[in-house]
Amino acid sequence: AIKYLERMLIQAQEEKELRKELGNGEEPPPTTINIDPKTYCKLGHFHLLLEDYAKGS
């Protein structure tokens, strides 16, 4: 589950960066990913519990 959430976050970040790059009037791809902030926080807490401090912050 943690790996899945990590992939979702990475994909959302990549889409955000793509939208910035396409800011010249082009349409971004129609897919969007919405991640609940509570889920994002829980993922960080899981990383801290697993002592993966770099990913937990």
PDB file of N, CA and C in Angstrom:
ATOM      1  N   ALA A   1       0.829  -1.186   0.000  1.00  0.00           N
ATOM      2  CA  ALA A   1       0.000   0.000   0.000  1.00  0.00           C
ATOM      3  C   ALA A   1       0.875   1.252   0.000  1.00  0.00           C
ATOM      4  N   ILE A   2       1.959   1.208   0.739  1.00  0.00           N
ATOM      5  CA  ILE A   2       2.834   2.378   0.812  1.00  0.00           C
ATOM      6  C   ILE A   2       3.479   2.637  -0.538  1.00  0.00           C
ATOM      7  N   LYS A   3       3.935   1.594  -1.193  1.00  0.00           N
ATOM      8  CA  LYS A   3       4.557   1.757  -2.515  1.00  0.00           C
ATOM      9  C   LYS A   3       3.554   2.336  -3.506  1.00  0.00           C
ATOM     10  N   TYR A   4       2.304   1.891  -3.436  1.00  0.00           N
ATOM     11  CA  TYR A   4       1.263   2.404  -4.332  1.00  0.00           C
ATOM     12  C   TYR A   4       1.059   3.896  -4.106  1.00  0.00           C
ATOM     13  N   LEU A   5       0.972   4.311  -2.838  1.00  0.00           N
ATOM     14  CA  LEU A   5       0.790   5.728  -2.539  1.00  0.00           C
ATOM     15  C   LEU A   5       1.992   6.545  -2.989  1.00  0.00           C
ATOM     16  N   GLU A   6       3.188   5.989  -2.811  1.00  0.00           N
ATOM     17  CA  GLU A   6       4.385   6.690  -3.274  1.00  0.00           C
ATOM     18  C   GLU A   6       4.331   6.912  -4.778  1.00  0.00           C
ATOM     19  N   ARG A   7       3.929   5.873  -5.527  1.00  0.00           N
ATOM     20  CA  ARG A   7       3.837   6.010  -6.986  1.00  0.00           C
ATOM     21  C   ARG A   7       2.795   7.043  -7.374  1.00  0.00           C
ATOM     22  N   MET A   8       1.688   7.084  -6.644  1.00  0.00           N
ATOM     23  CA  MET A   8       0.645   8.071  -6.924  1.00  0.00           C
ATOM     24  C   MET A   8       1.171   9.487  -6.689  1.00  0.00           C
ATOM     25  N   LEU A   9       1.922   9.677  -5.613  1.00  0.00           N
ATOM     26  CA  LEU A   9       2.483  10.993  -5.318  1.00  0.00           C
ATOM     27  C   LEU A   9       3.498  11.407  -6.371  1.00  0.00           C
ATOM     28  N   ILE A  10       4.334  10.476  -6.784  1.00  0.00           N
ATOM     29  CA  ILE A  10       5.330  10.774  -7.812  1.00  0.00           C
ATOM     30  C   ILE A  10       4.646  11.131  -9.116  1.00  0.00           C
ATOM     31  N   GLN A  11       3.610  10.386  -9.473  1.00  0.00           N
ATOM     32  CA  GLN A  11       2.890  10.662 -10.714  1.00  0.00           C
ATOM     33  C   GLN A  11       2.198  12.021 -10.644  1.00  0.00           C
ATOM     34  N   ALA A  12       1.628  12.359  -9.505  1.00  0.00           N
ATOM     35  CA  ALA A  12       0.978  13.657  -9.352  1.00  0.00           C
ATOM     36  C   ALA A  12       1.997  14.782  -9.487  1.00  0.00           C
ATOM     37  N   GLN A  13       3.176  14.608  -8.902  1.00  0.00           N
ATOM     38  CA  GLN A  13       4.224  15.623  -8.998  1.00  0.00           C
ATOM     39  C   GLN A  13       4.692  15.776 -10.436  1.00  0.00           C
ATOM     40  N   GLU A  14       4.842  14.667 -11.150  1.00  0.00           N
ATOM     41  CA  GLU A  14       5.268  14.733 -12.551  1.00  0.00           C
ATOM     42  C   GLU A  14       4.230  15.451 -13.406  1.00  0.00           C
ATOM     43  N   GLU A  15       2.954  15.201 -13.143  1.00  0.00           N
ATOM     44  CA  GLU A  15       1.905  15.887 -13.897  1.00  0.00           C
ATOM     45  C   GLU A  15       1.902  17.379 -13.597  1.00  0.00           C
ATOM     46  N   LYS A  16       2.160  17.735 -12.350  1.00  0.00           N
ATOM     47  CA  LYS A  16       2.228  19.149 -11.970  1.00  0.00           C
ATOM     48  C   LYS A  16       3.376  19.841 -12.702  1.00  0.00           C
ATOM     49  N   GLU A  17       4.528  19.185 -12.762  1.00  0.00           N
ATOM     50  CA  GLU A  17       5.673  19.748 -13.472  1.00  0.00           C
ATOM     51  C   GLU A  17       5.390  19.853 -14.965  1.00  0.00           C
ATOM     52  N   LEU A  18       4.688  18.863 -15.523  1.00  0.00           N
ATOM     53  CA  LEU A  18       4.334  18.890 -16.935  1.00  0.00           C
ATOM     54  C   LEU A  18       3.413  20.067 -17.232  1.00  0.00           C
ATOM     55  N   ARG A  19       2.458  20.322 -16.334  1.00  0.00           N
ATOM     56  CA  ARG A  19       1.558  21.461 -16.526  1.00  0.00           C
ATOM     57  C   ARG A  19       2.326  22.774 -16.513  1.00  0.00           C
ATOM     58  N   LYS A  20       3.349  22.875 -15.659  1.00  0.00           N
ATOM     59  CA  LYS A  20       4.176  24.080 -15.628  1.00  0.00           C
ATOM     60  C   LYS A  20       4.902  24.264 -16.952  1.00  0.00           C
ATOM     61  N   GLU A  21       5.453  23.168 -17.477  1.00  0.00           N
ATOM     62  CA  GLU A  21       6.189  23.228 -18.739  1.00  0.00           C
ATOM     63  C   GLU A  21       5.270  23.564 -19.904  1.00  0.00           C
ATOM     64  N   LEU A  22       4.027  23.094 -19.867  1.00  0.00           N
ATOM     65  CA  LEU A  22       3.085  23.331 -20.953  1.00  0.00           C
ATOM     66  C   LEU A  22       2.300  24.625 -20.748  1.00  0.00           C
ATOM     67  N   GLY A  23       2.778  25.483 -19.903  1.00  0.00           N
ATOM     68  CA  GLY A  23       2.094  26.728 -19.602  1.00  0.00           C
ATOM     69  C   GLY A  23       1.976  27.675 -20.780  1.00  0.00           C
ATOM     70  N   ASN A  24       2.458  27.285 -21.943  1.00  0.00           N
ATOM     71  CA  ASN A  24       2.428  28.151 -23.116  1.00  0.00           C
ATOM     72  C   ASN A  24       1.138  27.997 -23.917  1.00  0.00           C
ATOM     73  N   GLY A  25       0.063  27.515 -23.316  1.00  0.00           N
ATOM     74  CA  GLY A  25      -1.217  27.423 -24.005  1.00  0.00           C
ATOM     75  C   GLY A  25      -1.622  26.022 -24.407  1.00  0.00           C
ATOM     76  N   GLU A  26      -0.731  25.061 -24.312  1.00  0.00           N
ATOM     77  CA  GLU A  26      -1.074  23.690 -24.666  1.00  0.00           C
ATOM     78  C   GLU A  26      -1.881  23.053 -23.536  1.00  0.00           C
ATOM     79  N   GLU A  27      -2.706  22.108 -23.901  1.00  0.00           N
ATOM     80  CA  GLU A  27      -3.512  21.392 -22.917  1.00  0.00           C
ATOM     81  C   GLU A  27      -2.705  20.251 -22.302  1.00  0.00           C
ATOM     82  N   PRO A  28      -2.746  20.103 -20.980  1.00  0.00           N
ATOM     83  CA  PRO A  28      -2.100  18.946 -20.355  1.00  0.00           C
ATOM     84  C   PRO A  28      -2.927  17.694 -20.609  1.00  0.00           C
ATOM     85  N   PRO A  29      -2.352  16.537 -20.374  1.00  0.00           N
ATOM     86  CA  PRO A  29      -3.120  15.295 -20.538  1.00  0.00           C
ATOM     87  C   PRO A  29      -4.375  15.327 -19.662  1.00  0.00           C
ATOM     88  N   PRO A  30      -5.456  14.678 -20.084  1.00  0.00           N
ATOM     89  CA  PRO A  30      -6.721  14.765 -19.360  1.00  0.00           C
ATOM     90  C   PRO A  30      -6.757  14.035 -18.022  1.00  0.00           C
ATOM     91  N   THR A  31      -5.760  13.229 -17.703  1.00  0.00           N
ATOM     92  CA  THR A  31      -5.776  12.498 -16.436  1.00  0.00           C
ATOM     93  C   THR A  31      -5.360  13.404 -15.296  1.00  0.00           C
ATOM     94  N   THR A  32      -6.046  13.286 -14.191  1.00  0.00           N
ATOM     95  CA  THR A  32      -5.686  14.026 -12.987  1.00  0.00           C
ATOM     96  C   THR A  32      -5.702  13.068 -11.812  1.00  0.00           C
ATOM     97  N   ILE A  33      -4.839  13.341 -10.857  1.00  0.00           N
ATOM     98  CA  ILE A  33      -4.759  12.523  -9.658  1.00  0.00           C
ATOM     99  C   ILE A  33      -4.972  13.441  -8.468  1.00  0.00           C
ATOM    100  N   ASN A  34      -5.926  13.104  -7.645  1.00  0.00           N
ATOM    101  CA  ASN A  34      -6.187  13.864  -6.430  1.00  0.00           C
ATOM    102  C   ASN A  34      -5.855  12.983  -5.240  1.00  0.00           C
ATOM    103  N   ILE A  35      -4.957  13.470  -4.395  1.00  0.00           N
ATOM    104  CA  ILE A  35      -4.561  12.722  -3.212  1.00  0.00           C
ATOM    105  C   ILE A  35      -5.006  13.512  -1.994  1.00  0.00           C
ATOM    106  N   ASP A  36      -5.758  12.857  -1.148  1.00  0.00           N
ATOM    107  CA  ASP A  36      -6.259  13.480   0.065  1.00  0.00           C
ATOM    108  C   ASP A  36      -5.083  13.856   0.968  1.00  0.00           C
ATOM    109  N   PRO A  37      -5.061  15.080   1.493  1.00  0.00           N
ATOM    110  CA  PRO A  37      -3.955  15.486   2.376  1.00  0.00           C
ATOM    111  C   PRO A  37      -3.782  14.563   3.584  1.00  0.00           C
ATOM    112  N   LYS A  38      -4.883  14.014   4.099  1.00  0.00           N
ATOM    113  CA  LYS A  38      -4.776  13.090   5.233  1.00  0.00           C
ATOM    114  C   LYS A  38      -3.994  11.839   4.839  1.00  0.00           C
ATOM    115  N   THR A  39      -4.229  11.357   3.628  1.00  0.00           N
ATOM    116  CA  THR A  39      -3.504  10.185   3.136  1.00  0.00           C
ATOM    117  C   THR A  39      -2.027  10.505   2.993  1.00  0.00           C
ATOM    118  N   TYR A  40      -1.723  11.697   2.477  1.00  0.00           N
ATOM    119  CA  TYR A  40      -0.339  12.137   2.320  1.00  0.00           C
ATOM    120  C   TYR A  40       0.358  12.172   3.681  1.00  0.00           C
ATOM    121  N   CYS A  41      -0.326  12.693   4.696  1.00  0.00           N
ATOM    122  CA  CYS A  41       0.255  12.751   6.042  1.00  0.00           C
ATOM    123  C   CYS A  41       0.471  11.356   6.614  1.00  0.00           C
ATOM    124  N   LYS A  42      -0.500  10.461   6.388  1.00  0.00           N
ATOM    125  CA  LYS A  42      -0.359   9.095   6.889  1.00  0.00           C
ATOM    126  C   LYS A  42       0.837   8.404   6.255  1.00  0.00           C
ATOM    127  N   LEU A  43       1.067   8.655   4.979  1.00  0.00           N
ATOM    128  CA  LEU A  43       2.219   8.066   4.308  1.00  0.00           C
ATOM    129  C   LEU A  43       3.509   8.547   4.966  1.00  0.00           C
ATOM    130  N   GLY A  44       3.585   9.826   5.275  1.00  0.00           N
ATOM    131  CA  GLY A  44       4.754  10.360   5.969  1.00  0.00           C
ATOM    132  C   GLY A  44       4.942   9.717   7.331  1.00  0.00           C
ATOM    133  N   HIS A  45       3.840   9.503   8.052  1.00  0.00           N
ATOM    134  CA  HIS A  45       3.921   8.869   9.365  1.00  0.00           C
ATOM    135  C   HIS A  45       4.403   7.428   9.246  1.00  0.00           C
ATOM    136  N   PHE A  46       3.948   6.714   8.221  1.00  0.00           N
ATOM    137  CA  PHE A  46       4.420   5.344   8.007  1.00  0.00           C
ATOM    138  C   PHE A  46       5.926   5.320   7.771  1.00  0.00           C
ATOM    139  N   HIS A  47       6.419   6.254   6.986  1.00  0.00           N
ATOM    140  CA  HIS A  47       7.859   6.291   6.727  1.00  0.00           C
ATOM    141  C   HIS A  47       8.629   6.578   8.012  1.00  0.00           C
ATOM    142  N   LEU A  48       8.098   7.463   8.852  1.00  0.00           N
ATOM    143  CA  LEU A  48       8.773   7.749  10.114  1.00  0.00           C
ATOM    144  C   LEU A  48       8.767   6.519  11.018  1.00  0.00           C
ATOM    145  N   LEU A  49       7.654   5.794  11.035  1.00  0.00           N
ATOM    146  CA  LEU A  49       7.597   4.571  11.837  1.00  0.00           C
ATOM    147  C   LEU A  49       8.568   3.520  11.324  1.00  0.00           C
ATOM    148  N   LEU A  50       8.787   3.500  10.023  1.00  0.00           N
ATOM    149  CA  LEU A  50       9.723   2.548   9.426  1.00  0.00           C
ATOM    150  C   LEU A  50      11.159   3.053   9.480  1.00  0.00           C
ATOM    151  N   GLU A  51      11.358   4.193  10.122  1.00  0.00           N
ATOM    152  CA  GLU A  51      12.657   4.844  10.272  1.00  0.00           C
ATOM    153  C   GLU A  51      13.275   5.218   8.934  1.00  0.00           C
ATOM    154  N   ASP A  52      12.433   5.556   7.974  1.00  0.00           N
ATOM    155  CA  ASP A  52      12.893   6.077   6.684  1.00  0.00           C
ATOM    156  C   ASP A  52      12.686   7.592   6.737  1.00  0.00           C
ATOM    157  N   TYR A  53      13.558   8.269   7.484  1.00  0.00           N
ATOM    158  CA  TYR A  53      13.363   9.675   7.802  1.00  0.00           C
ATOM    159  C   TYR A  53      13.424  10.590   6.586  1.00  0.00           C
ATOM    160  N   ALA A  54      14.196  10.228   5.582  1.00  0.00           N
ATOM    161  CA  ALA A  54      14.297  11.073   4.386  1.00  0.00           C
ATOM    162  C   ALA A  54      12.952  11.157   3.668  1.00  0.00           C
ATOM    163  N   LYS A  55      12.219  10.055   3.596  1.00  0.00           N
ATOM    164  CA  LYS A  55      10.917  10.051   2.927  1.00  0.00           C
ATOM    165  C   LYS A  55       9.803  10.525   3.855  1.00  0.00           C
ATOM    166  N   GLY A  56      10.025  10.462   5.137  1.00  0.00           N
ATOM    167  CA  GLY A  56       8.988  10.811   6.099  1.00  0.00           C
ATOM    168  C   GLY A  56       8.816  12.288   6.324  1.00  0.00           C
ATOM    169  N   SER A  57       9.764  13.077   5.874  1.00  0.00           N
ATOM    170  CA  SER A  57       9.641  14.519   6.110  1.00  0.00           C
ATOM    171  C   SER A  57       9.217  15.253   4.882  1.00  0.00           C
TER     172      SER A  57
END
